[in-house]
Coordinates of N, CA and C and ligand atoms in Angstrom, one line a residue:
M1 N 79.7 -159.2 72.9 CA 78.6 -159.3 73.7 C 78.6 -160.5 74.6
K2 N 78.8 -160.0 75.9 CA 79.0 -160.8 76.8 C 77.6 -161.5 77.4
K3 N 77.4 -162.6 77.4 CA 76.2 -163.0 77.9 C 76.3 -163.2 79.5
I4 N 75.7 -162.3 80.0 CA 75.5 -162.6 81.7 C 74.6 -163.4 81.9
I5 N 75.0 -164.5 82.2 CA 74.0 -165.4 82.7 C 73.7 -165.4 84.1
I6 N 73.0 -165.1 84.7 CA 72.7 -165.0 86.0 C 71.8 -166.0 86.4
L7 N 72.3 -166.6 87.4 CA 71.6 -167.7 87.8 C 71.0 -167.6 89.1
F8 N 70.0 -167.7 89.1 CA 69.2 -167.3 90.5 C 68.7 -168.6 91.1
S9 N 69.6 -169.0 92.3 CA 69.3 -170.3 92.7 C 68.5 -170.0 94.0
A10 N 67.5 -169.8 93.8 CA 67.0 -169.6 94.7 C 66.0 -171.1 95.4
I11 N 66.9 -170.9 96.5 CA 66.0 -172.5 97.4 C 65.0 -171.8 98.2
A12 N 63.9 -172.1 97.6 CA 63.0 -171.4 98.4 C 62.1 -172.7 98.9
L13 N 62.3 -172.6 100.4 CA 61.4 -173.7 100.8 C 60.0 -173.2 101.5
F14 N 59.1 -173.6 100.6 CA 58.0 -173.0 101.2 C 57.2 -173.9 102.1
A15 N 57.1 -173.7 103.0 CA 56.3 -174.8 103.9 C 55.1 -174.2 103.9
T16 N 54.4 -175.1 103.0 CA 53.0 -174.7 102.8 C 52.3 -175.3 103.8
A17 N 51.7 -174.1 104.7 CA 51.1 -174.8 105.8 C 49.8 -175.5 105.1
C18 N 49.4 -176.3 105.9 CA 48.3 -176.8 105.4 C 47.2 -176.2 105.8
N19 N 46.6 -175.5 104.8 CA 45.4 -174.7 105.1 C 44.3 -175.4 105.1
N20 N 43.9 -176.5 106.2 CA 42.9 -177.1 106.3 C 41.9 -176.2 106.7
T21 N 41.6 -175.4 106.1 CA 40.5 -174.6 106.1 C 38.9 -175.4 105.9
A22 N 38.8 -176.4 106.6 CA 37.6 -177.3 106.4 C 36.5 -176.4 106.2
E23 N 36.0 -176.1 105.1 CA 34.8 -175.4 105.0 C 33.7 -175.9 105.2
E24 N 33.3 -175.7 106.4 CA 32.1 -176.7 107.0 C 31.1 -176.1 106.5
E25 N 30.5 -177.2 105.6 CA 29.4 -176.9 105.1 C 28.1 -177.1 105.9
S26 N 28.2 -175.6 105.8 CA 27.2 -175.1 107.0 C 25.8 -175.2 106.0
T27 N 25.6 -176.1 105.6 CA 23.8 -176.0 105.2 C 23.0 -176.0 106.3
T28 N 22.8 -174.7 106.5 CA 21.7 -174.3 107.3 C 20.6 -174.7 106.4
A29 N 19.8 -176.0 106.5 CA 18.9 -176.0 106.0 C 17.6 -175.2 106.3
T30 N 17.1 -174.2 105.9 CA 16.0 -173.3 105.9 C 14.9 -174.2 105.9
E31 N 14.7 -175.1 106.4 CA 13.6 -175.9 106.6 C 12.3 -175.3 106.7
E32 N 11.3 -175.2 105.8 CA 10.1 -174.6 105.7 C 9.3 -175.4 106.9
T33 N 9.5 -174.7 108.1 CA 8.8 -175.5 109.2 C 7.1 -175.2 109.0
A34 N 6.6 -176.3 108.9 CA 5.0 -176.1 108.4 C 4.3 -175.9 109.5
T35 N 4.2 -174.6 109.9 CA 3.4 -174.1 110.9 C 1.8 -174.4 110.5
D36 N 1.5 -175.3 111.4 CA 0.0 -175.5 111.3 C -1.0 -174.1 111.6
T37 N -1.4 -173.7 110.7 CA -2.2 -172.5 110.7 C -3.8 -172.8 110.8
A38 N -3.8 -174.1 110.4 CA -5.4 -174.4 110.6 C -5.6 -174.4 112.5
P39 N -6.7 -173.7 112.4 CA -7.1 -173.9 114.1 C -7.7 -175.2 114.2
A40 N -7.4 -175.3 115.5 CA -7.7 -176.7 116.2 C -9.0 -176.7 116.2
D41 N -9.7 -178.1 116.1 CA -11.2 -178.0 116.3 C -11.7 -177.4 117.3
E42 N -11.0 -177.2 118.6 CA -11.6 -176.8 119.7 C -11.6 -175.0 119.6
E43 N -10.7 -174.5 119.0 CA -10.5 -173.1 118.9 C -11.6 -172.4 118.4
V44 N -12.0 -171.9 118.7 CA -13.4 -171.1 118.4 C -13.4 -169.5 119.0
A45 N -13.5 -168.7 118.4 CA -13.3 -167.3 118.6 C -14.5 -166.9 119.7
A46 N -14.2 -166.6 120.6 CA -15.3 -166.4 121.7 C -16.5 -165.2 121.1
E47 N -16.1 -164.4 120.3 CA -16.8 -163.5 120.0 C -17.1 -163.5 118.1
I48 N -18.1 -163.0 117.6 CA -18.3 -162.9 116.2 C -19.1 -161.7 116.1
T49 N -18.7 -160.9 115.1 CA -19.7 -160.1 114.5 C -19.9 -160.1 113.0
I50 N -21.3 -159.9 113.1 CA -21.8 -159.8 111.5 C -22.5 -158.9 111.1
D51 N -22.0 -158.6 110.0 CA -22.9 -157.2 109.2 C -23.9 -157.8 108.2
I52 N -25.1 -157.0 108.3 CA -26.2 -157.5 107.4 C -26.9 -156.2 107.1
N53 N -27.0 -156.0 105.8 CA -27.5 -154.7 105.0 C -28.9 -155.1 104.6
G54 N -29.7 -153.9 104.3 CA -30.8 -153.9 103.9 C -31.2 -152.5 103.4
G55 N -31.9 -152.5 102.0 CA -32.0 -151.5 101.4 C -33.7 -151.3 101.2
D56 N -33.8 -150.3 100.3 CA -35.1 -150.0 99.9 C -35.9 -151.0 98.9
D57 N -34.6 -151.9 98.6 CA -35.4 -152.9 97.8 C -36.1 -154.3 98.5
M58 N -36.1 -154.0 99.8 CA -36.5 -155.0 100.8 C -35.9 -156.3 100.5
K59 N -34.7 -156.2 100.8 CA -34.0 -157.6 101.0 C -32.7 -157.4 101.8
Y60 N -32.3 -158.4 102.2 CA -31.2 -158.5 103.1 C -30.0 -158.9 102.2
D61 N -28.8 -158.6 102.5 CA -27.6 -159.1 101.6 C -27.0 -160.5 102.1
L62 N -27.8 -161.1 103.1 CA -27.4 -162.4 103.4 C -28.5 -163.1 103.6
A63 N -28.3 -164.2 103.2 CA -29.5 -165.3 103.2 C -29.3 -166.3 104.2
E64 N -28.0 -166.5 104.8 CA -27.4 -167.4 105.9 C -26.4 -166.8 106.7
I65 N -26.6 -167.1 108.0 CA -25.4 -166.3 108.7 C -25.2 -167.8 109.5
K66 N -23.8 -167.9 109.8 CA -23.0 -169.1 110.5 C -22.4 -168.8 111.8
V67 N -22.8 -169.2 112.7 CA -21.8 -168.7 114.1 C -21.6 -170.4 114.7
K68 N -20.8 -170.1 115.9 CA -20.3 -171.2 116.8 C -21.3 -171.3 117.9
E69 N -21.6 -172.6 118.4 CA -22.6 -172.7 119.6 C -21.6 -171.9 120.9
G70 N -22.2 -171.2 121.7 CA -21.7 -170.4 122.7 C -20.9 -169.3 122.3
Q71 N -20.8 -168.8 121.1 CA -20.1 -167.7 120.8 C -21.1 -166.2 121.5
K72 N -20.3 -165.0 121.5 CA -21.2 -164.0 121.8 C -21.2 -163.4 120.3
V73 N -22.4 -163.2 120.1 CA -22.8 -162.7 118.5 C -23.2 -161.4 118.5
T74 N -22.9 -160.6 117.7 CA -23.0 -159.3 117.3 C -23.8 -159.1 116.1
I75 N -24.9 -158.7 115.8 CA -25.6 -158.6 114.4 C -25.5 -156.8 114.3
N76 N -24.8 -156.6 113.5 CA -24.9 -155.0 112.9 C -25.8 -154.9 111.8
L77 N -27.1 -154.1 111.9 CA -28.1 -154.0 110.7 C -27.9 -152.8 110.2
H78 N -27.4 -152.6 108.9 CA -27.5 -151.3 108.4 C -28.6 -151.0 106.9
H79 N -29.5 -150.2 107.4 CA -30.4 -149.7 106.4 C -29.6 -148.9 105.4
T80 N -29.2 -149.5 104.2 CA -28.7 -148.6 103.0 C -29.4 -147.9 102.3
G81 N -30.8 -148.1 102.5 CA -31.6 -147.1 101.6 C -31.9 -145.8 102.0
K82 N -32.8 -145.0 101.6 CA -33.1 -143.9 101.9 C -34.5 -143.6 102.6
M83 N -35.4 -144.5 102.5 CA -36.6 -144.4 102.9 C -36.9 -144.2 104.4
D84 N -37.8 -143.6 104.7 CA -38.0 -143.5 106.1 C -38.5 -144.8 106.8
K85 N -38.4 -144.9 108.1 CA -38.6 -146.2 108.8 C -40.2 -146.7 108.7
T86 N -41.1 -145.5 108.5 CA -42.5 -145.8 108.7 C -42.9 -146.1 107.2
A87 N -42.0 -146.2 106.2 CA -42.5 -146.5 105.1 C -41.8 -148.1 104.7
M88 N -40.2 -148.0 105.1 CA -39.3 -148.9 104.7 C -38.8 -149.3 105.6
G89 N -39.1 -149.6 106.9 CA -38.3 -150.1 108.4 C -37.9 -151.4 107.8
H90 N -36.8 -151.6 108.7 CA -36.3 -152.8 108.9 C -35.8 -153.2 110.2
N91 N -35.9 -154.2 110.6 CA -35.1 -155.0 111.4 C -34.6 -156.0 111.3
F92 N -34.2 -157.0 112.7 CA -33.4 -158.2 112.5 C -33.7 -158.8 113.3
V93 N -34.8 -159.8 113.3 CA -35.6 -160.9 114.3 C -35.1 -162.3 114.0
I94 N -34.7 -162.8 115.5 CA -34.3 -164.4 115.0 C -35.4 -164.9 116.0
L95 N -36.0 -166.0 115.4 CA -37.2 -166.7 116.0 C -36.6 -168.0 116.9
N96 N -37.2 -168.2 118.1 CA -36.7 -169.8 118.3 C -37.1 -170.9 117.5
Q97 N -36.5 -171.8 117.9 CA -36.7 -173.1 116.9 C -38.4 -173.5 117.2
G98 N -38.8 -174.0 116.3 CA -40.1 -174.5 116.3 C -41.3 -173.3 116.1
V99 N -41.1 -171.9 116.1 CA -42.0 -171.1 115.9 C -41.9 -170.8 114.0
D100 N -43.3 -171.2 114.0 CA -43.9 -170.7 112.6 C -43.5 -169.2 112.1
L101 N -42.7 -169.1 111.1 CA -42.2 -167.8 110.7 C -43.4 -166.9 110.1
T102 N -44.2 -167.6 109.1 CA -45.5 -166.8 108.7 C -46.3 -166.5 109.7
A103 N -46.6 -167.5 110.6 CA -47.6 -166.9 111.8 C -47.2 -166.2 112.4
F104 N -45.8 -165.8 112.7 CA -45.1 -164.9 113.6 C -45.3 -163.7 113.1
A105 N -44.7 -163.8 111.5 CA -44.8 -162.6 110.8 C -46.3 -161.7 110.8
T106 N -47.0 -162.4 110.8 CA -48.5 -162.1 110.6 C -49.0 -161.3 111.9
E107 N -48.6 -162.1 113.0 CA -49.1 -161.6 114.3 C -48.2 -160.4 114.6
A108 N -46.9 -160.2 113.9 CA -46.0 -159.1 114.3 C -46.7 -157.7 114.0
I109 N -47.3 -157.9 112.8 CA -48.2 -156.7 112.1 C -48.7 -155.8 112.9
N110 N -49.7 -156.8 114.0 CA -50.5 -155.9 114.6 C -49.5 -155.4 116.2
A111 N -48.3 -155.6 116.0 CA -47.7 -155.0 117.0 C -46.9 -153.7 116.7
K112 N -47.5 -152.7 116.0 CA -46.7 -151.6 115.3 C -46.7 -150.4 116.6
D113 N -47.3 -150.7 117.9 CA -46.6 -149.7 118.8 C -45.2 -150.1 119.5
S114 N -44.9 -151.4 119.0 CA -43.6 -151.8 119.6 C -42.8 -152.2 118.7
D115 N -42.8 -151.4 117.4 CA -42.0 -151.5 116.3 C -41.9 -153.0 115.8
Y116 N -43.1 -153.4 115.8 CA -43.6 -154.9 115.2 C -43.0 -155.9 115.9
I117 N -42.5 -155.8 117.0 CA -42.1 -157.1 118.0 C -43.5 -157.2 119.0
P118 N -43.8 -158.4 118.7 CA -45.1 -158.6 119.9 C -44.5 -158.4 121.1
A119 N -45.4 -158.0 122.0 CA -44.9 -157.9 123.4 C -44.9 -159.1 124.2
D120 N -43.7 -159.1 125.0 CA -43.4 -160.4 125.8 C -43.5 -161.7 125.1
S121 N -43.0 -161.6 123.7 CA -43.0 -162.8 123.2 C -42.1 -163.9 123.3
K122 N -42.3 -164.9 123.6 CA -41.4 -165.8 124.0 C -41.0 -166.5 122.6
E123 N -41.5 -166.3 121.5 CA -41.1 -166.6 120.0 C -39.6 -166.2 119.5
V124 N -39.2 -164.6 120.1 CA -38.2 -164.0 119.8 C -36.8 -164.5 120.7
L125 N -35.8 -164.8 120.0 CA -34.8 -165.4 120.5 C -33.8 -163.8 120.7
A126 N -33.7 -162.9 119.6 CA -33.0 -161.9 119.9 C -33.6 -160.9 118.6
H127 N -33.5 -159.2 118.8 CA -33.9 -158.6 117.9 C -33.6 -157.4 118.0
T128 N -33.3 -156.6 116.7 CA -32.8 -155.3 116.9 C -33.9 -154.2 116.7
D129 N -33.7 -153.0 116.8 CA -34.7 -151.9 116.7 C -35.1 -152.0 115.5
L130 N -36.2 -151.1 115.0 CA -36.5 -151.0 113.9 C -36.0 -149.7 113.5
I131 N -35.5 -149.7 111.9 CA -34.4 -148.5 111.5 C -35.0 -147.9 110.1
G132 N -34.5 -146.8 109.9 CA -35.0 -146.5 108.6 C -33.6 -146.2 107.9
G133 N -33.9 -145.5 106.5 CA -32.5 -145.5 105.6 C -31.5 -144.5 106.2
G134 N -30.1 -145.0 105.9 CA -29.3 -144.4 106.2 C -28.6 -144.6 108.0
E135 N -29.9 -145.3 108.5 CA -29.7 -145.8 110.0 C -28.7 -147.2 110.3
S136 N -28.4 -147.1 111.4 CA -27.6 -148.6 112.0 C -28.1 -149.0 113.1
T137 N -28.2 -150.0 113.5 CA -28.6 -150.7 115.0 C -27.8 -152.4 115.1
S138 N -27.7 -152.0 116.4 CA -27.2 -153.7 116.9 C -27.9 -154.5 117.6
V139 N -27.3 -155.8 117.8 CA -28.1 -156.6 118.9 C -26.8 -157.3 119.2
T140 N -26.7 -157.8 120.5 CA -25.8 -158.7 121.1 C -26.2 -159.8 121.7
F141 N -25.8 -160.9 121.5 CA -26.7 -162.1 122.3 C -25.8 -163.3 122.3
D142 N -26.1 -164.2 123.1 CA -25.1 -165.7 123.2 C -26.0 -166.6 122.2
A143 N -24.9 -166.9 121.5 CA -25.3 -168.1 120.4 C -26.1 -169.0 121.3
P144 N -27.3 -169.5 120.9 CA -28.2 -170.7 121.6 C -27.6 -172.0 121.0
A145 N -28.1 -173.0 121.4 CA -28.1 -174.6 121.1 C -27.8 -174.4 119.6
K146 N -27.0 -175.6 119.3 CA -26.9 -175.9 117.7 C -28.1 -176.1 117.2
G147 N -28.1 -175.4 116.1 CA -29.6 -175.8 115.1 C -29.5 -174.6 114.1
T148 N -30.8 -174.8 113.5 CA -31.2 -173.5 112.5 C -32.2 -173.1 113.0
Y149 N -32.1 -171.8 112.8 CA -33.1 -170.6 113.4 C -33.6 -169.6 112.1
D150 N -34.8 -169.4 112.0 CA -35.3 -168.4 110.9 C -34.8 -166.9 111.5
F151 N -34.4 -165.9 110.7 CA -34.4 -164.5 110.7 C -35.1 -163.9 109.9
L152 N -35.9 -162.6 110.3 CA -36.6 -162.1 109.2 C -36.8 -160.7 109.8
C153 N -37.3 -159.6 108.8 CA -37.8 -158.4 109.1 C -39.0 -158.4 109.2
T154 N -39.8 -157.9 110.5 CA -41.1 -158.1 110.8 C -41.9 -156.6 110.3
F155 N -41.2 -155.8 109.6 CA -42.3 -154.7 109.4 C -43.0 -155.7 108.3
P156 N -44.3 -154.9 108.1 CA -45.6 -155.5 107.4 C -45.1 -155.7 105.9
G157 N -45.3 -156.9 105.5 CA -45.1 -157.3 104.0 C -43.5 -157.5 103.8
H158 N -42.7 -157.4 104.7 CA -41.2 -157.6 104.4 C -40.7 -159.0 104.4
Y159 N -41.4 -159.8 105.4 CA -40.6 -161.2 105.5 C -40.7 -162.0 104.4
G160 N -41.5 -161.9 103.5 CA -41.5 -162.5 102.1 C -39.9 -162.5 101.6
T161 N -39.4 -161.4 101.6 CA -38.3 -161.4 100.9 C -37.1 -160.9 101.8
M162 N -37.6 -160.8 103.0 CA -36.2 -160.4 104.2 C -36.7 -161.7 105.1
Q163 N -36.0 -162.6 105.0 CA -35.8 -163.9 105.9 C -34.5 -164.7 105.2
G164 N -34.0 -165.6 106.4 CA -32.7 -166.1 106.3 C -32.9 -167.1 107.3
K165 N -31.6 -167.9 107.0 CA -31.5 -168.8 108.2 C -30.1 -168.6 109.1
F166 N -30.3 -168.6 110.2 CA -29.2 -168.5 111.4 C -29.0 -170.0 111.7
I167 N -27.7 -170.0 111.4 CA -27.2 -171.4 111.8 C -26.1 -171.7 113.0
V168 N -26.4 -172.3 114.1 CA -25.4 -172.5 115.0 C -24.9 -173.9 114.7
E169 N -23.5 -173.7 114.9 CA -22.7 -175.1 114.5 C -21.9 -175.5 115.9
Ligands
ZN1 ZN1 -37.9 -154.6 106.6

């Protein structure tokens, strides 16, 4: 048995090209750019809409409303009850500052012909119509000077439980 030794003299010149694929460490740092979402102090929405509900339980669902000075304010009043406006009427009346709420409400009782808003009253800053169950109404006005104003329903006997503060900041 001849052993054939085959010598593979392979002279291989491997020119290993320098594969300097310098992996650029592309550390695209996804920095969370802290976008300031907080509105600047001077940024005030030009308009604001407030929804307020009143039902047969003779109550508003808001005791306090806050707006910014100069805003155009829209108040949407919804009567969520079922009773007629002659028995359970609701409106939304904001009084000027300095007006006595109880005295005004008492005076308003006599103004049935004008839906309990005393005629040419200088005490009223803004008011809606008087509505009954299932109805809605609204009033739009410019927010007055900064301060706290009273709001109420002027239907006889309602102001005791239907009143709150309208605050202009
Ligand atoms: Zn009412």
